[in-house]
Amino acid sequence: EVQLLESGGGLVQPGGSLRLSCAASGFTFGNYIMSWVRQAPGKGPEWVSGITASADKTYYADSVKGRFSISRDNSKNRLYLQMSSLRAEDTAVYYCGKDGSERPVQHWGQGTLVAVSS
Amino acid sequence: IQMTQSPSTWSASVGDRVTITCRASQSFNSWLAWYQQKPGKAPKLLIYKTSTLESGVPSRFSGSGSGTEFALTISGLQPDDFATYYCLQYNTYPWAFGQGTKVEMK
């Protein structure tokens, strides 16, 4: 069974930094594209970032480009999202997602809440 | 590629046929998915590659479209289907969700 468990969320001041982590199990992690998707309170989901299986390519939403960095450690079955220069509008539940064959995010974690406020 | 989804709300009754549309800002080939989301839960994949039903999803859900116009149809709405639905284009990075359609009870 695919399991994705996010951690690292919390309250941070504007301009601060935070590192999210996603622990994956139940599948061969190094074979799959992984994504981060966020959802602000009362809003729809927003795709944030994606990384290829071998980590040779990374992709970002315009809203986070230059501030967020996605990475992975296939030896540890871990996905990361380093977030810096955080803004109030980055407040959201952040989900880790596993893509599938010809599918976008097929499996989701339970999410971790990031709140940016002074 | 940006996605414009309509309507934002659909008031319906059990048994109704519901059609939700997504319009893309530019044409693309088939890499379009539909998700269902219920309050407090992560989205659930219903359809991928425009019209392929995800395993375990009831056959009353169907997807269609091409180019810039895509649609999700629910044929015979069931009580469990009252939820919010989102399209997602994954043809080109950055991927983009539609704004969502809430299917509510009339």
PDB file of C-alpha atoms in Angstrom:
ATOM      1  CA  GLU A   1       0.000   0.000   0.000  1.00  0.00           C
ATOM      2  CA  VAL A   2       1.314   3.417  -0.994  1.00  0.00           C
ATOM      3  CA  GLN A   3       1.897   5.668   1.992  1.00  0.00           C
ATOM      4  CA  LEU A   4       3.057   9.265   1.977  1.00  0.00           C
ATOM      5  CA  LEU A   5       3.645  11.084   5.235  1.00  0.00           C
ATOM      6  CA  GLU A   6       4.439  14.790   5.251  1.00  0.00           C
ATOM      7  CA  SER A   7       6.123  16.594   8.122  1.00  0.00           C
ATOM      8  CA  GLY A   8       7.782  19.904   8.856  1.00  0.00           C
ATOM      9  CA  GLY A   9       4.838  22.266   8.695  1.00  0.00           C
ATOM     10  CA  GLY A  10       4.171  24.922  11.297  1.00  0.00           C
ATOM     11  CA  LEU A  11       3.895  28.625  12.029  1.00  0.00           C
ATOM     12  CA  VAL A  12       6.584  30.845  10.528  1.00  0.00           C
ATOM     13  CA  GLN A  13       7.004  34.596  10.238  1.00  0.00           C
ATOM     14  CA  PRO A  14       6.915  36.363   6.883  1.00  0.00           C
ATOM     15  CA  GLY A  15      10.328  36.204   5.278  1.00  0.00           C
ATOM     16  CA  GLY A  16      11.165  33.005   7.125  1.00  0.00           C
ATOM     17  CA  SER A  17      12.083  29.551   5.904  1.00  0.00           C
ATOM     18  CA  LEU A  18      10.754  26.052   6.374  1.00  0.00           C
ATOM     19  CA  ARG A  19      11.660  22.610   5.062  1.00  0.00           C
ATOM     20  CA  LEU A  20       8.937  20.084   4.380  1.00  0.00           C
ATOM     21  CA  SER A  21       9.657  16.392   4.197  1.00  0.00           C
ATOM     22  CA  CYS A  22       7.642  13.502   2.781  1.00  0.00           C
ATOM     23  CA  ALA A  23       8.390   9.917   3.777  1.00  0.00           C
ATOM     24  CA  ALA A  24       7.297   7.419   1.134  1.00  0.00           C
ATOM     25  CA  SER A  25       6.664   3.701   1.457  1.00  0.00           C
ATOM     26  CA  GLY A  26       4.830   0.889  -0.294  1.00  0.00           C
ATOM     27  CA  PHE A  27       6.337   1.470  -3.745  1.00  0.00           C
ATOM     28  CA  THR A  28       9.688   1.826  -5.495  1.00  0.00           C
ATOM     29  CA  PHE A  29      10.197   5.505  -4.748  1.00  0.00           C
ATOM     30  CA  GLY A  30      13.018   6.048  -7.218  1.00  0.00           C
ATOM     31  CA  ASN A  31      10.827   5.066 -10.166  1.00  0.00           C
ATOM     32  CA  TYR A  32       8.253   7.836  -9.898  1.00  0.00           C
ATOM     33  CA  ILE A  33       7.828  11.532 -10.517  1.00  0.00           C
ATOM     34  CA  MET A  34       6.860  13.263  -7.274  1.00  0.00           C
ATOM     35  CA  SER A  35       4.974  16.505  -6.737  1.00  0.00           C
ATOM     36  CA  TRP A  36       4.003  19.044  -4.112  1.00  0.00           C
ATOM     37  CA  VAL A  37       0.489  20.495  -4.232  1.00  0.00           C
ATOM     38  CA  ARG A  38      -0.862  23.064  -1.788  1.00  0.00           C
ATOM     39  CA  GLN A  39      -4.318  24.207  -0.834  1.00  0.00           C
ATOM     40  CA  ALA A  40      -4.978  27.496   0.912  1.00  0.00           C
ATOM     41  CA  PRO A  41      -7.927  27.619   3.327  1.00  0.00           C
ATOM     42  CA  GLY A  42     -11.197  27.645   1.393  1.00  0.00           C
ATOM     43  CA  LYS A  43      -9.430  27.572  -1.983  1.00  0.00           C
ATOM     44  CA  GLY A  44      -8.767  24.984  -4.648  1.00  0.00           C
ATOM     45  CA  PRO A  45      -5.545  23.011  -4.957  1.00  0.00           C
ATOM     46  CA  GLU A  46      -2.505  24.656  -6.527  1.00  0.00           C
ATOM     47  CA  TRP A  47       0.300  22.625  -8.065  1.00  0.00           C
ATOM     48  CA  VAL A  48       3.581  23.875  -6.567  1.00  0.00           C
ATOM     49  CA  SER A  49       6.494  21.785  -7.803  1.00  0.00           C
ATOM     50  CA  GLY A  50       7.517  18.519  -9.399  1.00  0.00           C
ATOM     51  CA  ILE A  51      10.697  16.450  -9.705  1.00  0.00           C
ATOM     52  CA  THR A  52      11.606  13.623 -12.044  1.00  0.00           C
ATOM     53  CA  ALA A  53      12.373  10.140 -10.749  1.00  0.00           C
ATOM     54  CA  SER A  54      16.146  10.605 -11.085  1.00  0.00           C
ATOM     55  CA  ALA A  55      15.989  14.227  -9.873  1.00  0.00           C
ATOM     56  CA  ASP A  56      17.563  15.468 -13.097  1.00  0.00           C
ATOM     57  CA  LYS A  57      14.726  17.951 -13.683  1.00  0.00           C
ATOM     58  CA  THR A  58      12.678  20.126 -11.387  1.00  0.00           C
ATOM     59  CA  TYR A  59       9.657  22.304 -12.108  1.00  0.00           C
ATOM     60  CA  TYR A  60       7.935  25.121 -10.231  1.00  0.00           C
ATOM     61  CA  ALA A  61       4.816  27.221 -10.254  1.00  0.00           C
ATOM     62  CA  ASP A  62       5.501  30.849 -11.117  1.00  0.00           C
ATOM     63  CA  SER A  63       4.229  31.836  -7.665  1.00  0.00           C
ATOM     64  CA  VAL A  64       7.103  30.015  -5.906  1.00  0.00           C
ATOM     65  CA  LYS A  65       9.908  30.065  -8.477  1.00  0.00           C
ATOM     66  CA  GLY A  66      13.124  31.361  -6.964  1.00  0.00           C
ATOM     67  CA  ARG A  67      11.848  30.901  -3.400  1.00  0.00           C
ATOM     68  CA  PHE A  68      11.103  27.162  -3.174  1.00  0.00           C
ATOM     69  CA  SER A  69      13.373  24.235  -3.997  1.00  0.00           C
ATOM     70  CA  ILE A  70      12.271  20.632  -4.455  1.00  0.00           C
ATOM     71  CA  SER A  71      14.642  17.705  -3.947  1.00  0.00           C
ATOM     72  CA  ARG A  72      14.601  14.002  -3.219  1.00  0.00           C
ATOM     73  CA  ASP A  73      16.773  11.327  -1.667  1.00  0.00           C
ATOM     74  CA  ASN A  74      15.976   8.033  -3.374  1.00  0.00           C
ATOM     75  CA  SER A  75      18.176   6.106  -0.936  1.00  0.00           C
ATOM     76  CA  LYS A  76      15.988   7.311   1.931  1.00  0.00           C
ATOM     77  CA  ASN A  77      12.631   7.335   0.083  1.00  0.00           C
ATOM     78  CA  ARG A  78      12.238  11.003   0.945  1.00  0.00           C
ATOM     79  CA  LEU A  79      10.904  14.038  -0.894  1.00  0.00           C
ATOM     80  CA  TYR A  80      11.657  17.560   0.303  1.00  0.00           C
ATOM     81  CA  LEU A  81      10.453  21.099  -0.253  1.00  0.00           C
ATOM     82  CA  GLN A  82      12.724  23.878   0.960  1.00  0.00           C
ATOM     83  CA  MET A  83      10.703  27.078   1.281  1.00  0.00           C
ATOM     84  CA  SER A  84      12.253  30.493   1.828  1.00  0.00           C
ATOM     85  CA  SER A  85      11.127  34.134   1.741  1.00  0.00           C
ATOM     86  CA  LEU A  86       7.739  32.925   2.873  1.00  0.00           C
ATOM     87  CA  ARG A  87       4.712  35.167   2.435  1.00  0.00           C
ATOM     88  CA  ALA A  88       1.243  35.214   3.951  1.00  0.00           C
ATOM     89  CA  GLU A  89      -0.130  33.871   0.661  1.00  0.00           C
ATOM     90  CA  ASP A  90       1.976  30.729   1.080  1.00  0.00           C
ATOM     91  CA  THR A  91      -0.275  29.718   3.972  1.00  0.00           C
ATOM     92  CA  ALA A  92      -1.800  26.383   2.984  1.00  0.00           C
ATOM     93  CA  VAL A  93      -1.928  22.664   3.550  1.00  0.00           C
ATOM     94  CA  TYR A  94       0.959  21.174   1.584  1.00  0.00           C
ATOM     95  CA  TYR A  95       0.453  17.719   0.094  1.00  0.00           C
ATOM     96  CA  CYS A  96       3.087  15.349  -1.166  1.00  0.00           C
ATOM     97  CA  GLY A  97       1.963  13.428  -4.239  1.00  0.00           C
ATOM     98  CA  LYS A  98       3.088  10.376  -6.191  1.00  0.00           C
ATOM     99  CA  ASP A  99       2.446  10.340  -9.904  1.00  0.00           C
ATOM    100  CA  GLY A 100       1.421   7.200 -11.765  1.00  0.00           C
ATOM    101  CA  SER A 101       1.753   5.754 -15.225  1.00  0.00           C
ATOM    102  CA  GLU A 102       0.208   8.357 -17.552  1.00  0.00           C
ATOM    103  CA  ARG A 103      -1.403   9.853 -14.474  1.00  0.00           C
ATOM    104  CA  PRO A 104      -0.641  13.031 -12.538  1.00  0.00           C
ATOM    105  CA  VAL A 105      -0.866  12.885  -8.755  1.00  0.00           C
ATOM    106  CA  GLN A 106      -2.409   9.487  -8.083  1.00  0.00           C
ATOM    107  CA  HIS A 107      -1.620   9.099  -4.411  1.00  0.00           C
ATOM    108  CA  TRP A 108      -1.656  11.855  -1.821  1.00  0.00           C
ATOM    109  CA  GLY A 109      -0.331  12.277   1.686  1.00  0.00           C
ATOM    110  CA  GLN A 110      -2.482  13.604   4.498  1.00  0.00           C
ATOM    111  CA  GLY A 111      -0.934  17.075   4.195  1.00  0.00           C
ATOM    112  CA  THR A 112       0.992  19.363   6.518  1.00  0.00           C
ATOM    113  CA  LEU A 113      -0.161  22.880   7.416  1.00  0.00           C
ATOM    114  CA  VAL A 114       2.122  25.832   6.831  1.00  0.00           C
ATOM    115  CA  ALA A 115       0.969  29.119   8.355  1.00  0.00           C
ATOM    116  CA  VAL A 116       2.859  32.316   7.572  1.00  0.00           C
ATOM    117  CA  SER A 117       1.995  35.064   9.999  1.00  0.00           C
ATOM    118  CA  SER A 118       3.596  37.570  12.310  1.00  0.00           C
TER     119      SER A 118
ATOM    120  CA  ILE B   1      -1.462  26.658 -19.859  1.00  0.00           C
ATOM    121  CA  GLN B   2      -4.282  28.046 -17.683  1.00  0.00           C
ATOM    122  CA  MET B   3      -7.563  26.251 -17.028  1.00  0.00           C
ATOM    123  CA  THR B   4     -10.947  27.953 -16.717  1.00  0.00           C
ATOM    124  CA  GLN B   5     -13.577  25.726 -15.142  1.00  0.00           C
ATOM    125  CA  SER B   6     -17.345  26.227 -15.178  1.00  0.00           C
ATOM    126  CA  PRO B   7     -19.748  26.458 -13.561  1.00  0.00           C
ATOM    127  CA  SER B   8     -18.418  27.268 -10.105  1.00  0.00           C
ATOM    128  CA  THR B   9     -21.492  25.693  -8.501  1.00  0.00           C
ATOM    129  CA  TRP B  10     -24.021  23.149  -9.740  1.00  0.00           C
ATOM    130  CA  SER B  11     -27.205  22.526  -7.762  1.00  0.00           C
ATOM    131  CA  ALA B  12     -28.474  19.068  -8.524  1.00  0.00           C
ATOM    132  CA  SER B  13     -30.642  16.208  -7.318  1.00  0.00           C
ATOM    133  CA  VAL B  14     -29.912  12.507  -7.042  1.00  0.00           C
ATOM    134  CA  GLY B  15     -30.264  10.963 -10.482  1.00  0.00           C
ATOM    135  CA  ASP B  16     -29.403  14.135 -12.391  1.00  0.00           C
ATOM    136  CA  ARG B  17     -26.862  14.291 -15.180  1.00  0.00           C
ATOM    137  CA  VAL B  18     -24.105  16.779 -14.395  1.00  0.00           C
ATOM    138  CA  THR B  19     -21.560  18.164 -16.858  1.00  0.00           C
ATOM    139  CA  ILE B  20     -18.576  20.260 -15.809  1.00  0.00           C
ATOM    140  CA  THR B  21     -16.297  21.877 -18.356  1.00  0.00           C
ATOM    141  CA  CYS B  22     -12.725  23.091 -18.418  1.00  0.00           C
ATOM    142  CA  ARG B  23     -11.358  25.383 -21.084  1.00  0.00           C
ATOM    143  CA  ALA B  24      -7.617  25.621 -21.677  1.00  0.00           C
ATOM    144  CA  SER B  25      -5.786  28.801 -22.632  1.00  0.00           C
ATOM    145  CA  GLN B  26      -4.061  26.840 -25.404  1.00  0.00           C
ATOM    146  CA  SER B  27      -4.620  23.554 -27.137  1.00  0.00           C
ATOM    147  CA  PHE B  28      -2.993  20.369 -25.865  1.00  0.00           C
ATOM    148  CA  ASN B  29      -3.193  16.624 -26.286  1.00  0.00           C
ATOM    149  CA  SER B  30      -5.177  14.594 -23.797  1.00  0.00           C
ATOM    150  CA  TRP B  31      -3.124  15.114 -20.601  1.00  0.00           C
ATOM    151  CA  LEU B  32      -6.115  16.254 -18.615  1.00  0.00           C
ATOM    152  CA  ALA B  33      -7.295  14.778 -15.310  1.00  0.00           C
ATOM    153  CA  TRP B  34     -10.329  15.173 -13.056  1.00  0.00           C
ATOM    154  CA  TYR B  35     -10.339  15.020  -9.269  1.00  0.00           C
ATOM    155  CA  GLN B  36     -13.066  14.831  -6.658  1.00  0.00           C
ATOM    156  CA  GLN B  37     -12.530  16.448  -3.276  1.00  0.00           C
ATOM    157  CA  LYS B  38     -14.559  16.253  -0.099  1.00  0.00           C
ATOM    158  CA  PRO B  39     -14.072  18.581   2.904  1.00  0.00           C
ATOM    159  CA  GLY B  40     -10.963  17.859   4.924  1.00  0.00           C
ATOM    160  CA  LYS B  41      -9.684  15.250   2.469  1.00  0.00           C
ATOM    161  CA  ALA B  42      -7.049  15.201  -0.237  1.00  0.00           C
ATOM    162  CA  PRO B  43      -8.311  15.200  -3.830  1.00  0.00           C
ATOM    163  CA  LYS B  44      -9.106  11.816  -5.340  1.00  0.00           C
ATOM    164  CA  LEU B  45      -8.162  11.003  -8.929  1.00  0.00           C
ATOM    165  CA  LEU B  46     -11.226  10.066 -11.000  1.00  0.00           C
ATOM    166  CA  ILE B  47     -10.140  10.331 -14.632  1.00  0.00           C
ATOM    167  CA  TYR B  48      -6.795  10.757 -16.381  1.00  0.00           C
ATOM    168  CA  LYS B  49      -5.683  11.220 -19.966  1.00  0.00           C
ATOM    169  CA  THR B  50      -9.009  12.973 -20.652  1.00  0.00           C
ATOM    170  CA  SER B  51     -11.227   9.889 -20.579  1.00  0.00           C
ATOM    171  CA  THR B  52      -9.567   6.961 -18.787  1.00  0.00           C
ATOM    172  CA  LEU B  53     -11.346   5.970 -15.596  1.00  0.00           C
ATOM    173  CA  GLU B  54      -9.118   5.381 -12.590  1.00  0.00           C
ATOM    174  CA  SER B  55      -9.422   1.921 -11.071  1.00  0.00           C
ATOM    175  CA  GLY B  56     -12.353   1.649  -8.686  1.00  0.00           C
ATOM    176  CA  VAL B  57     -14.163   4.749  -9.935  1.00  0.00           C
ATOM    177  CA  PRO B  58     -17.814   4.117 -10.849  1.00  0.00           C
ATOM    178  CA  SER B  59     -18.684   4.039 -14.541  1.00  0.00           C
ATOM    179  CA  ARG B  60     -21.216   6.863 -14.110  1.00  0.00           C
ATOM    180  CA  PHE B  61     -18.187   9.167 -14.311  1.00  0.00           C
ATOM    181  CA  SER B  62     -16.874   9.888 -17.780  1.00  0.00           C
ATOM    182  CA  GLY B  63     -14.494  12.342 -19.385  1.00  0.00           C
ATOM    183  CA  SER B  64     -14.299  13.752 -22.869  1.00  0.00           C
ATOM    184  CA  GLY B  65     -12.799  16.517 -24.929  1.00  0.00           C
ATOM    185  CA  SER B  66      -9.790  17.607 -26.907  1.00  0.00           C
ATOM    186  CA  GLY B  67      -7.857  20.701 -27.851  1.00  0.00           C
ATOM    187  CA  THR B  68      -9.050  23.390 -25.474  1.00  0.00           C
ATOM    188  CA  GLU B  69     -12.406  22.024 -24.297  1.00  0.00           C
ATOM    189  CA  PHE B  70     -12.750  19.182 -21.809  1.00  0.00           C
ATOM    190  CA  ALA B  71     -15.690  17.870 -19.809  1.00  0.00           C
ATOM    191  CA  LEU B  72     -16.525  15.644 -16.869  1.00  0.00           C
ATOM    192  CA  THR B  73     -19.973  14.067 -16.898  1.00  0.00           C
ATOM    193  CA  ILE B  74     -21.703  12.318 -14.028  1.00  0.00           C
ATOM    194  CA  SER B  75     -24.580  10.239 -15.385  1.00  0.00           C
ATOM    195  CA  GLY B  76     -27.043   9.616 -12.605  1.00  0.00           C
ATOM    196  CA  LEU B  77     -25.772  11.579  -9.620  1.00  0.00           C
ATOM    197  CA  GLN B  78     -25.503   9.549  -6.418  1.00  0.00           C
ATOM    198  CA  PRO B  79     -25.514  10.862  -2.817  1.00  0.00           C
ATOM    199  CA  ASP B  80     -21.772  10.173  -2.506  1.00  0.00           C
ATOM    200  CA  ASP B  81     -21.068  12.424  -5.511  1.00  0.00           C
ATOM    201  CA  PHE B  82     -21.868  15.718  -3.774  1.00  0.00           C
ATOM    202  CA  ALA B  83     -18.370  17.191  -3.642  1.00  0.00           C
ATOM    203  CA  THR B  84     -16.081  19.646  -5.382  1.00  0.00           C
ATOM    204  CA  TYR B  85     -14.499  18.696  -8.698  1.00  0.00           C
ATOM    205  CA  TYR B  86     -11.292  20.009 -10.255  1.00  0.00           C
ATOM    206  CA  CYS B  87      -9.649  19.574 -13.616  1.00  0.00           C
ATOM    207  CA  LEU B  88      -5.871  19.497 -13.932  1.00  0.00           C
ATOM    208  CA  GLN B  89      -3.768  19.946 -17.061  1.00  0.00           C
ATOM    209  CA  TYR B  90      -0.521  18.015 -16.846  1.00  0.00           C
ATOM    210  CA  ASN B  91       0.520  18.426 -20.458  1.00  0.00           C
ATOM    211  CA  THR B  92       2.984  21.220 -19.765  1.00  0.00           C
ATOM    212  CA  TYR B  93       4.797  22.443 -16.675  1.00  0.00           C
ATOM    213  CA  PRO B  94       3.713  24.317 -14.666  1.00  0.00           C
ATOM    214  CA  TRP B  95       0.665  22.116 -14.216  1.00  0.00           C
ATOM    215  CA  ALA B  96      -2.591  23.976 -13.526  1.00  0.00           C
ATOM    216  CA  PHE B  97      -5.825  23.153 -11.759  1.00  0.00           C
ATOM    217  CA  GLY B  98      -9.174  24.641 -12.655  1.00  0.00           C
ATOM    218  CA  GLN B  99     -10.916  26.783 -10.054  1.00  0.00           C
ATOM    219  CA  GLY B 100     -13.321  24.000  -9.074  1.00  0.00           C
ATOM    220  CA  THR B 101     -17.027  23.150  -9.339  1.00  0.00           C
ATOM    221  CA  LYS B 102     -19.013  22.462  -6.211  1.00  0.00           C
ATOM    222  CA  VAL B 103     -21.847  20.022  -6.833  1.00  0.00           C
ATOM    223  CA  GLU B 104     -24.413  20.701  -4.144  1.00  0.00           C
ATOM    224  CA  MET B 105     -27.823  19.379  -3.286  1.00  0.00           C
ATOM    225  CA  LYS B 106     -30.702  21.273  -4.820  1.00  0.00           C
TER     226      LYS B 106
END
